[in-house]
Amino acid sequence: MATVAALGATSLLAVQSATAAEDPWVAEVENVVADVYRFTVPDAAIEPATGVDPSVVAVEGNFAPGKTWTTLNMGASGGNWTSTIGPLEPGLYYYQYTARPSWGEDAVAFRNPASPVEVTAKPTWNTLFVDGPGAEWLADVPAGGSLETLTYDSSVADAERSALVWTPPSYDADRAEPYPVLYLLPDSGQSYREWAELGRLGQILDNLTVEGNAEPMVVVMGDGDSTDARAEVIDNILPAAEGAYNVSDEAAGRAIAGIGRGASQALNLQITDTGVFSKVGSFSGSLAANISADKAAQINDATDLIRLYVGNVTDPRYNGTVALADKLGAAGVEFQSDGSDPETGGTWDTWQKALHDFAQRVFASPGDTGPSEGHLPLEPHALPAPGTTPTPWTDENGVVTFETGTEFADANNVTVWGNFGPAGSWPRTPMTKQDDGRWRLTMPVEPGSYYYKFVVEGVDHKDETNPTTVFSEPNWSTFQVPGDETLRGEYTTPVAPESRGSVEVMEYTSSANGNPTRSAYVWTPPGYDPEREEPYPVFYLQHGGGQTWTDWVEVGFAAQILDNHYLQGNIVPMVVVMANGNGVNFPNEITQRITVAAEEQYNVSSEAEDRALAGLSMGSGHTLSTLWAHPGAFAYIGAMSAFGSVPANADVDAINEGTKLMRIYSGDIQDFTYGATLSLISSLEDRGVEHEFAPIIPGPHSWDVWQKSLIDFLPRLFKGDTSAGIPVEATIPEGENGVLALTIADFGDGVALSEPENMGDRLRMTGKLPEVTVSDSRTAQQAGVGGWSVTGQADAFTSAGQTITADHFGWVPHVLTPRPGLVEGPPVETVLDGGPGLETPSALATASSEGRFGSATMDADLMLEVPVGTQPGTYTGMLTVSLFPVD
């Protein structure tokens, strides 16, 4: 049992906006969650652009984890092909459309003919820039610098060639002191113009320069596609730039950097022409030449900076950069390493960040010469040998590798179809054929649980080397990426075996035709005692349509979610029953068969106040139909991706009287039940049925949404009513001599946070939690060897359809009555500082058996942080404080 109180909080906040592409086929969707985009391709436009009468149309782009290139199949509707994705994290995306006559034939790429060519070397590509927190340094700057084309005679090509030149804001061609100049070289297969088109060099340098974080410089993006890079750069590009612009002709004022082949060219120039450039940057580069001790000394004497950059292990030149660092170190060449960027691989997203870092250092002397924050050390990386099982392979940094067998060696198109896309959407990410006929895909995946299958020429196949199974979907396999950096990662990562509950199969007789025997999964908590005098509260959790009793465990990872909540002290000991809801009159099935069997086979309560019922999609319909038919049979009701309405004959008074908590969950507009859920909410409001509508969870009709719903719902079960948002005092009697109780000081209409304080990258609002007092007069016989714990959890802050998630809300707890055995909880940082916020329960204070007795008072400094530049409004949220006895 637990004691719970809730507080309202208000503050003035704001939200980022998105910048759409110049492609009229792309539009931001009006949605409660920002940065969701819909691609709409007219069917009539495809054949003229491709020569293909398509049966498969898709949009391909860097939408997968780590900005990996992936495919979103489009659906045909009303003369158009459409696909929706989001929310997209702020940053630059690049994409193209493709059409196939059939799955076994090659895709033909195309773009909207009404849109401009945005990427010179890839004319079918368009770009989409999503503005917002974390991408401010990539955004346009008013009155920024200029981009111009420099034409010069190439002695190597024996023809006229071009370079792109960026000059800083207020560039002065007559300035007495020439500007320092950075020369940049592209990779093979790239155009020199990609530095601006995909690298957003203009925006990066504009932002750094106007903010005073980089020395005003001129940047020359030269063409390194040459048989003689030394002659092209030194004999052609340098004289042309120095003749046309007010730039330095001295080594101290010159720098050079490049990507891949361009990085190798820059490094080789530092060997062959030491002293021409004093700074060198290698972006995903390598070096074939050897360096003697004498040359190393010469390089060190003439060079101020050599800095190496590379993406994560998915960067094709990752091991080349590791070897480069080893070669420079062994030769005695002084250099800096930015380490390995764990987020992205050999993509423009990595090189944008590298350029942003390098430009701040190239003509300045920052004190820190080490890697960027969060970057990993450069260490050799190798995948397991082909055919090594089980798959997928996941390394310690969350990089996942999928591999097929050789049975698809003759296939033309093999993808991994899984819930890896934004908010749990399902892109089909292309695999690459290996020399032995196997197909592989390696990409970084954030912590959480996932399900996937192989799609070969449009046909689904299971990964036969993955031992996991999904009973309702035989082609699916599952895996889990550990880590507490995300909500789903934190709660689906397996706990230690000794801390896990038990999952068993319960057989029962169904009311379906023929009275067949059916099965249910049952989770019992650690230490479950079938002889305990007080029966356990019980939660009946239902699956959706097309699923069955196994899915919450096999795909939803419900057991891991329950284990983690229990280990953290967020839930009371309970039993969870996951039964089969298919093909039955569910109100009869649950009340006459499932609950009866559970009460016979497990030590669970038959009292309504100790019973909860929830479900997803079809299971939400079952849950609500049971509520209408049997009001008061289950005191706690949860509906995820819900639909329906309150029947005309529903006994609303009985429903309200018998329901302690009714909480509705939904994905965003991508969830096909979203509109139906809003209609349900309207029906509940019109009929006066008391309920809570949880903040919208970004994502489609998917397990990501339902897992987050379950994570939120579980700590609310079998506790006091928090819906009114007022203090609630409750006691837990264990005998005549003592109680454990919680009270909260008067807080009036709520906690009003301070006016926003601009902290540079965020707005910060602060306040104080009213004093919380725990009174413990239990005897030693009553309390045993345990104590108590007080936790807090916040809901999202909302205003006029806008939402600020609870991970933006943190606190610093304080114990006001210190004594041995009474410990304040750790500070909880907001998501802007890499913390979880109060989106999940966090300790306010804990007391051991030594510190529990008597009264204890505590409070906390509250803090709400949001990005600068947000739409003003009054946002309200709820903070729930709960008291738990600890065994």
mmCIF file of C-alpha atoms in Angstrom, residues 414-702:
data_model
loop_
_atom_site.group_PDB
_atom_site.id
_atom_site.type_symbol
_atom_site.label_atom_id
_atom_site.label_comp_id
_atom_site.label_asym_id
_atom_site.label_seq_id
_atom_site.Cartn_x
_atom_site.Cartn_y
_atom_site.Cartn_z
ATOM 1 C CA VAL A 414 16.799 -7.294 -48.451
ATOM 2 C CA THR A 415 15.794 -5.013 -45.583
ATOM 3 C CA VAL A 416 15.322 -5.115 -41.827
ATOM 4 C CA TRP A 417 11.789 -4.049 -40.950
ATOM 5 C CA GLY A 418 11.583 -3.038 -37.300
ATOM 6 C CA ASN A 419 10.367 -0.413 -34.870
ATOM 7 C CA PHE A 420 13.576 1.610 -35.069
ATOM 8 C CA GLY A 421 12.153 4.774 -36.613
ATOM 9 C CA PRO A 422 11.183 7.994 -34.847
ATOM 10 C CA ALA A 423 8.734 7.312 -31.999
ATOM 11 C CA GLY A 424 8.714 3.596 -32.770
ATOM 12 C CA SER A 425 7.711 3.760 -36.436
ATOM 13 C CA TRP A 426 8.691 0.944 -38.812
ATOM 14 C CA PRO A 427 11.167 1.880 -41.552
ATOM 15 C CA ARG A 428 12.684 -0.796 -43.766
ATOM 16 C CA THR A 429 16.424 -0.310 -43.523
ATOM 17 C CA PRO A 430 18.494 -1.740 -46.409
ATOM 18 C CA MET A 431 21.032 -4.457 -45.722
ATOM 19 C CA THR A 432 24.297 -4.758 -47.653
ATOM 20 C CA LYS A 433 25.250 -7.973 -49.420
ATOM 21 C CA GLN A 434 28.575 -9.438 -48.279
ATOM 22 C CA ASP A 435 31.060 -11.334 -50.404
ATOM 23 C CA ASP A 436 29.859 -14.672 -48.993
ATOM 24 C CA GLY A 437 26.222 -13.984 -49.978
ATOM 25 C CA ARG A 438 25.054 -12.979 -46.510
ATOM 26 C CA TRP A 439 23.399 -9.608 -45.931
ATOM 27 C CA ARG A 440 24.315 -7.277 -43.047
ATOM 28 C CA LEU A 441 23.125 -4.062 -41.473
ATOM 29 C CA THR A 442 24.930 -2.244 -38.655
ATOM 30 C CA MET A 443 23.481 0.828 -36.968
ATOM 31 C CA PRO A 444 23.358 2.459 -33.524
ATOM 32 C CA VAL A 445 20.083 1.875 -31.670
ATOM 33 C CA GLU A 446 19.075 3.703 -28.500
ATOM 34 C CA PRO A 447 18.259 1.655 -25.373
ATOM 35 C CA GLY A 448 14.903 -0.101 -25.428
ATOM 36 C CA SER A 449 13.204 -3.258 -26.687
ATOM 37 C CA TYR A 450 12.685 -3.942 -30.380
ATOM 38 C CA TYR A 451 11.010 -6.349 -32.775
ATOM 39 C CA TYR A 452 11.943 -6.910 -36.399
ATOM 40 C CA LYS A 453 11.900 -9.257 -39.379
ATOM 41 C CA PHE A 454 13.740 -9.571 -42.669
ATOM 42 C CA VAL A 455 11.923 -8.566 -45.833
ATOM 43 C CA VAL A 456 13.320 -10.230 -48.956
ATOM 44 C CA GLU A 457 11.863 -9.094 -52.279
ATOM 45 C CA GLY A 458 8.754 -8.013 -50.368
ATOM 46 C CA VAL A 459 8.363 -11.342 -48.519
ATOM 47 C CA ASP A 460 8.643 -11.522 -44.722
ATOM 48 C CA HIS A 461 11.185 -13.879 -43.133
ATOM 49 C CA LYS A 462 12.160 -14.568 -39.547
ATOM 50 C CA ASP A 463 15.745 -14.197 -38.408
ATOM 51 C CA GLU A 464 16.255 -17.894 -37.812
ATOM 52 C CA THR A 465 19.455 -17.277 -35.860
ATOM 53 C CA ASN A 466 17.584 -15.217 -33.240
ATOM 54 C CA PRO A 467 16.169 -17.648 -30.648
ATOM 55 C CA THR A 468 13.346 -15.316 -29.548
ATOM 56 C CA THR A 469 9.811 -16.052 -30.736
ATOM 57 C CA VAL A 470 6.551 -14.164 -31.014
ATOM 58 C CA PHE A 471 3.638 -16.589 -30.867
ATOM 59 C CA SER A 472 1.144 -14.306 -32.592
ATOM 60 C CA GLU A 473 3.591 -13.148 -35.327
ATOM 61 C CA PRO A 474 5.928 -16.039 -36.247
ATOM 62 C CA ASN A 475 8.139 -13.898 -38.496
ATOM 63 C CA TRP A 476 8.999 -11.407 -35.760
ATOM 64 C CA SER A 477 12.069 -11.627 -33.544
ATOM 65 C CA THR A 478 12.913 -9.411 -30.579
ATOM 66 C CA PHE A 479 15.978 -8.052 -28.818
ATOM 67 C CA GLN A 480 16.805 -5.474 -26.161
ATOM 68 C CA VAL A 481 19.466 -2.774 -26.019
ATOM 69 C CA PRO A 482 20.375 -2.136 -22.357
ATOM 70 C CA GLY A 483 20.755 1.334 -20.887
ATOM 71 C CA ASP A 484 18.947 3.912 -18.793
ATOM 72 C CA GLU A 485 19.412 6.821 -21.233
ATOM 73 C CA THR A 486 15.808 6.406 -22.425
ATOM 74 C CA LEU A 487 12.576 5.618 -20.610
ATOM 75 C CA ARG A 488 12.018 2.365 -22.457
ATOM 76 C CA GLY A 489 15.652 1.428 -22.037
ATOM 77 C CA GLU A 490 15.507 1.969 -18.302
ATOM 78 C CA TYR A 491 12.413 -0.161 -17.841
ATOM 79 C CA THR A 492 13.011 -2.947 -20.382
ATOM 80 C CA THR A 493 16.616 -3.663 -19.419
ATOM 81 C CA PRO A 494 16.560 -6.964 -17.489
ATOM 82 C CA VAL A 495 17.262 -6.716 -13.767
ATOM 83 C CA ALA A 496 19.557 -9.167 -11.988
ATOM 84 C CA PRO A 497 18.052 -12.691 -11.900
ATOM 85 C CA GLU A 498 17.658 -12.635 -8.135
ATOM 86 C CA SER A 499 15.555 -9.457 -8.369
ATOM 87 C CA ARG A 500 13.099 -10.706 -10.978
ATOM 88 C CA GLY A 501 9.521 -11.740 -10.494
ATOM 89 C CA SER A 502 8.276 -15.026 -11.854
ATOM 90 C CA VAL A 503 6.377 -15.504 -15.112
ATOM 91 C CA GLU A 504 4.170 -18.593 -15.228
ATOM 92 C CA VAL A 505 1.429 -19.942 -17.468
ATOM 93 C CA MET A 506 -2.053 -20.189 -15.970
ATOM 94 C CA GLU A 507 -4.525 -22.542 -17.641
ATOM 95 C CA TYR A 508 -8.234 -21.774 -17.442
ATOM 96 C CA THR A 509 -11.494 -22.782 -19.045
ATOM 97 C CA SER A 510 -12.822 -20.163 -21.447
ATOM 98 C CA SER A 511 -16.396 -19.172 -22.204
ATOM 99 C CA ALA A 512 -15.590 -19.520 -25.923
ATOM 100 C CA ASN A 513 -17.469 -22.134 -27.956
ATOM 101 C CA GLY A 514 -16.669 -25.620 -26.761
ATOM 102 C CA ASN A 515 -15.262 -24.341 -23.443
ATOM 103 C CA PRO A 516 -11.665 -24.759 -24.594
ATOM 104 C CA THR A 517 -8.737 -24.510 -22.233
ATOM 105 C CA ARG A 518 -6.897 -21.246 -22.665
ATOM 106 C CA SER A 519 -3.659 -19.852 -21.294
ATOM 107 C CA ALA A 520 -2.568 -16.656 -19.574
ATOM 108 C CA TYR A 521 0.812 -15.348 -18.508
ATOM 109 C CA VAL A 522 0.976 -14.453 -14.812
ATOM 110 C CA TRP A 523 3.701 -12.292 -13.271
ATOM 111 C CA THR A 524 4.195 -12.595 -9.534
ATOM 112 C CA PRO A 525 6.509 -10.237 -7.633
ATOM 113 C CA PRO A 526 9.799 -11.257 -6.009
ATOM 114 C CA GLY A 527 9.047 -12.905 -2.694
ATOM 115 C CA TYR A 528 5.488 -13.775 -3.705
ATOM 116 C CA ASP A 529 3.893 -15.691 -0.832
ATOM 117 C CA PRO A 530 0.924 -17.880 -1.783
ATOM 118 C CA GLU A 531 0.107 -18.200 1.931
ATOM 119 C CA ARG A 532 0.252 -14.508 2.763
ATOM 120 C CA GLU A 533 -2.642 -13.561 5.008
ATOM 121 C CA GLU A 534 -3.546 -10.495 2.945
ATOM 122 C CA PRO A 535 -4.259 -11.379 -0.712
ATOM 123 C CA TYR A 536 -2.264 -9.476 -3.332
ATOM 124 C CA PRO A 537 -3.887 -6.805 -5.457
ATOM 125 C CA VAL A 538 -4.230 -8.031 -9.041
ATOM 126 C CA PHE A 539 -3.894 -6.285 -12.400
ATOM 127 C CA TYR A 540 -5.542 -7.831 -15.474
ATOM 128 C CA LEU A 541 -3.705 -6.635 -18.602
ATOM 129 C CA GLN A 542 -5.133 -7.245 -22.080
ATOM 130 C CA HIS A 543 -3.587 -7.455 -25.551
ATOM 131 C CA GLY A 544 -4.799 -5.921 -28.812
ATOM 132 C CA GLY A 545 -6.360 -7.170 -32.022
ATOM 133 C CA GLY A 546 -4.235 -9.641 -33.991
ATOM 134 C CA GLN A 547 -2.387 -10.432 -30.760
ATOM 135 C CA THR A 548 -2.907 -12.884 -27.953
ATOM 136 C CA TRP A 549 -1.957 -13.619 -24.356
ATOM 137 C CA THR A 550 1.791 -13.895 -25.077
ATOM 138 C CA ASP A 551 2.328 -10.472 -26.612
ATOM 139 C CA TRP A 552 2.653 -8.327 -23.490
ATOM 140 C CA VAL A 553 5.533 -10.573 -22.387
ATOM 141 C CA GLU A 554 7.106 -11.480 -25.745
ATOM 142 C CA VAL A 555 6.869 -8.090 -27.480
ATOM 143 C CA GLY A 556 5.836 -5.633 -24.777
ATOM 144 C CA PHE A 557 8.522 -6.774 -22.282
ATOM 145 C CA ALA A 558 5.934 -6.355 -19.512
ATOM 146 C CA ALA A 559 7.850 -8.641 -17.159
ATOM 147 C CA GLN A 560 10.977 -6.478 -17.396
ATOM 148 C CA ILE A 561 8.918 -3.314 -16.896
ATOM 149 C CA LEU A 562 7.330 -4.804 -13.785
ATOM 150 C CA ASP A 563 10.689 -6.048 -12.476
ATOM 151 C CA ASN A 564 12.269 -2.608 -12.831
ATOM 152 C CA HIS A 565 9.351 -0.770 -11.255
ATOM 153 C CA TYR A 566 9.341 -3.200 -8.338
ATOM 154 C CA LEU A 567 13.102 -3.015 -7.837
ATOM 155 C CA GLN A 568 12.918 0.796 -7.735
ATOM 156 C CA GLY A 569 10.092 0.719 -5.210
ATOM 157 C CA ASN A 570 7.641 2.381 -7.577
ATOM 158 C CA ILE A 571 4.851 -0.197 -7.328
ATOM 159 C CA VAL A 572 3.245 -2.174 -4.570
ATOM 160 C CA PRO A 573 3.557 -5.969 -4.670
ATOM 161 C CA MET A 574 0.895 -7.137 -7.101
ATOM 162 C CA VAL A 575 0.061 -10.023 -9.393
ATOM 163 C CA VAL A 576 -0.417 -9.323 -13.104
ATOM 164 C CA VAL A 577 -2.569 -11.594 -15.290
ATOM 165 C CA MET A 578 -2.286 -11.392 -19.089
ATOM 166 C CA ALA A 579 -5.046 -13.548 -20.575
ATOM 167 C CA ASN A 580 -6.515 -14.313 -24.004
ATOM 168 C CA GLY A 581 -9.231 -11.853 -25.037
ATOM 169 C CA ASN A 582 -9.881 -13.157 -28.535
ATOM 170 C CA GLY A 583 -13.279 -14.352 -29.737
ATOM 171 C CA VAL A 584 -15.256 -14.046 -26.529
ATOM 172 C CA ASN A 585 -17.807 -11.862 -24.798
ATOM 173 C CA PHE A 586 -15.088 -10.241 -22.776
ATOM 174 C CA PRO A 587 -17.130 -8.758 -19.888
ATOM 175 C CA ASN A 588 -18.393 -12.280 -19.218
ATOM 176 C CA GLU A 589 -14.981 -13.865 -19.837
ATOM 177 C CA ILE A 590 -13.131 -11.591 -17.412
ATOM 178 C CA THR A 591 -15.721 -11.658 -14.626
ATOM 179 C CA GLN A 592 -16.770 -15.313 -14.896
ATOM 180 C CA ARG A 593 -13.645 -17.134 -16.080
ATOM 181 C CA ILE A 594 -10.345 -15.221 -15.929
ATOM 182 C CA THR A 595 -10.742 -13.611 -12.487
ATOM 183 C CA VAL A 596 -12.237 -16.813 -11.085
ATOM 184 C CA ALA A 597 -9.276 -18.869 -12.285
ATOM 185 C CA ALA A 598 -6.760 -16.317 -11.012
ATOM 186 C CA GLU A 599 -8.398 -16.233 -7.577
ATOM 187 C CA GLU A 600 -8.379 -20.039 -7.432
ATOM 188 C CA GLN A 601 -4.769 -20.492 -8.507
ATOM 189 C CA TYR A 602 -3.102 -17.421 -6.969
ATOM 190 C CA ASN A 603 -3.335 -15.536 -3.722
ATOM 191 C CA VAL A 604 -5.074 -12.511 -5.216
ATOM 192 C CA SER A 605 -7.871 -10.323 -3.959
ATOM 193 C CA SER A 606 -11.449 -10.507 -5.181
ATOM 194 C CA GLU A 607 -12.203 -7.048 -3.810
ATOM 195 C CA ALA A 608 -12.853 -4.381 -6.438
ATOM 196 C CA GLU A 609 -10.539 -1.876 -4.765
ATOM 197 C CA ASP A 610 -7.675 -4.359 -5.208
ATOM 198 C CA ARG A 611 -8.367 -5.103 -8.881
ATOM 199 C CA ALA A 612 -7.218 -3.223 -11.987
ATOM 200 C CA LEU A 613 -8.060 -3.781 -15.656
ATOM 201 C CA ALA A 614 -6.354 -2.266 -18.693
ATOM 202 C CA GLY A 615 -5.648 -3.057 -22.310
ATOM 203 C CA LEU A 616 -4.353 -1.753 -25.611
ATOM 204 C CA SER A 617 -6.452 -1.122 -28.717
ATOM 205 C CA MET A 618 -8.932 -4.022 -28.822
ATOM 206 C CA GLY A 619 -7.978 -4.677 -25.214
ATOM 207 C CA SER A 620 -8.983 -1.110 -24.353
ATOM 208 C CA GLY A 621 -12.366 -1.805 -25.927
ATOM 209 C CA HIS A 622 -12.662 -4.941 -23.784
ATOM 210 C CA THR A 623 -11.673 -2.945 -20.719
ATOM 211 C CA LEU A 624 -14.252 -0.224 -21.311
ATOM 212 C CA SER A 625 -17.046 -2.617 -22.219
ATOM 213 C CA THR A 626 -16.389 -4.375 -18.906
ATOM 214 C CA LEU A 627 -16.527 -1.041 -17.100
ATOM 215 C CA TRP A 628 -19.873 -0.170 -18.684
ATOM 216 C CA ALA A 629 -21.331 -3.618 -17.955
ATOM 217 C CA HIS A 630 -19.861 -4.092 -14.482
ATOM 218 C CA PRO A 631 -19.197 -0.689 -12.910
ATOM 219 C CA GLY A 632 -17.191 -0.993 -9.729
ATOM 220 C CA ALA A 633 -15.849 -4.487 -10.462
ATOM 221 C CA PHE A 634 -12.377 -3.039 -11.080
ATOM 222 C CA ALA A 635 -11.345 0.106 -9.214
ATOM 223 C CA TYR A 636 -8.536 0.970 -11.640
ATOM 224 C CA ILE A 637 -9.110 1.261 -15.383
ATOM 225 C CA GLY A 638 -6.523 1.919 -18.107
ATOM 226 C CA ALA A 639 -7.208 2.271 -21.835
ATOM 227 C CA MET A 640 -4.371 2.594 -24.373
ATOM 228 C CA SER A 641 -5.076 3.647 -27.979
ATOM 229 C CA ALA A 642 -8.696 3.572 -26.964
ATOM 230 C CA PHE A 643 -11.992 3.937 -28.772
ATOM 231 C CA GLY A 644 -15.736 3.742 -28.118
ATOM 232 C CA SER A 645 -18.176 5.918 -26.225
ATOM 233 C CA VAL A 646 -20.199 5.794 -23.058
ATOM 234 C CA PRO A 647 -23.351 3.740 -23.767
ATOM 235 C CA ALA A 648 -26.685 5.483 -23.340
ATOM 236 C CA ASN A 649 -27.660 3.056 -20.584
ATOM 237 C CA ALA A 650 -24.389 3.326 -18.655
ATOM 238 C CA ASP A 651 -24.786 3.964 -14.925
ATOM 239 C CA VAL A 652 -22.450 6.946 -14.666
ATOM 240 C CA ASP A 653 -22.954 7.362 -10.918
ATOM 241 C CA ALA A 654 -22.002 3.734 -10.312
ATOM 242 C CA ILE A 655 -18.982 4.062 -12.630
ATOM 243 C CA ASN A 656 -17.704 7.140 -10.810
ATOM 244 C CA GLU A 657 -18.443 5.680 -7.407
ATOM 245 C CA GLY A 658 -16.673 2.410 -8.114
ATOM 246 C CA THR A 659 -13.654 3.685 -10.048
ATOM 247 C CA LYS A 660 -10.690 5.139 -8.199
ATOM 248 C CA LEU A 661 -8.720 5.833 -11.374
ATOM 249 C CA MET A 662 -9.592 5.813 -15.044
ATOM 250 C CA ARG A 663 -6.677 6.886 -17.234
ATOM 251 C CA ILE A 664 -6.709 7.094 -21.047
ATOM 252 C CA TYR A 665 -3.569 6.947 -23.242
ATOM 253 C CA SER A 666 -2.985 7.619 -26.923
ATOM 254 C CA GLY A 667 -0.281 7.962 -29.513
ATOM 255 C CA ASP A 668 -0.269 11.084 -31.674
ATOM 256 C CA ILE A 669 -1.963 11.604 -35.029
ATOM 257 C CA GLN A 670 0.053 8.677 -36.428
ATOM 258 C CA ASP A 671 -1.911 6.346 -34.126
ATOM 259 C CA PHE A 672 -4.905 5.346 -36.237
ATOM 260 C CA THR A 673 -7.106 5.300 -33.112
ATOM 261 C CA TYR A 674 -6.121 8.882 -32.212
ATOM 262 C CA GLY A 675 -9.356 10.400 -33.529
ATOM 263 C CA ALA A 676 -11.384 7.657 -31.880
ATOM 264 C CA THR A 677 -9.615 8.339 -28.570
ATOM 265 C CA LEU A 678 -10.509 12.030 -28.789
ATOM 266 C CA SER A 679 -14.117 11.042 -29.466
ATOM 267 C CA LEU A 680 -14.037 8.783 -26.416
ATOM 268 C CA ILE A 681 -12.719 11.647 -24.283
ATOM 269 C CA SER A 682 -15.536 13.880 -25.540
ATOM 270 C CA SER A 683 -18.054 11.193 -24.679
ATOM 271 C CA LEU A 684 -16.625 10.786 -21.177
ATOM 272 C CA GLU A 685 -16.741 14.535 -20.631
ATOM 273 C CA ASP A 686 -20.258 14.893 -22.022
ATOM 274 C CA ARG A 687 -21.571 12.113 -19.786
ATOM 275 C CA GLY A 688 -19.657 13.223 -16.705
ATOM 276 C CA VAL A 689 -17.524 10.109 -16.356
ATOM 277 C CA GLU A 690 -14.531 10.988 -14.190
ATOM 278 C CA HIS A 691 -11.237 10.228 -15.935
ATOM 279 C CA GLU A 692 -7.691 11.356 -16.657
ATOM 280 C CA PHE A 693 -6.376 11.887 -20.186
ATOM 281 C CA ALA A 694 -2.633 11.293 -20.088
ATOM 282 C CA PRO A 695 -0.369 13.536 -22.200
ATOM 283 C CA ILE A 696 -0.160 12.342 -25.777
ATOM 284 C CA ILE A 697 2.720 9.933 -26.342
ATOM 285 C CA PRO A 698 4.543 10.598 -29.634
ATOM 286 C CA GLY A 699 4.218 7.671 -31.993
ATOM 287 C CA PRO A 700 1.933 5.438 -34.017
ATOM 288 C CA HIS A 701 -0.215 2.469 -33.003
ATOM 289 C CA SER A 702 2.791 0.662 -31.585
#
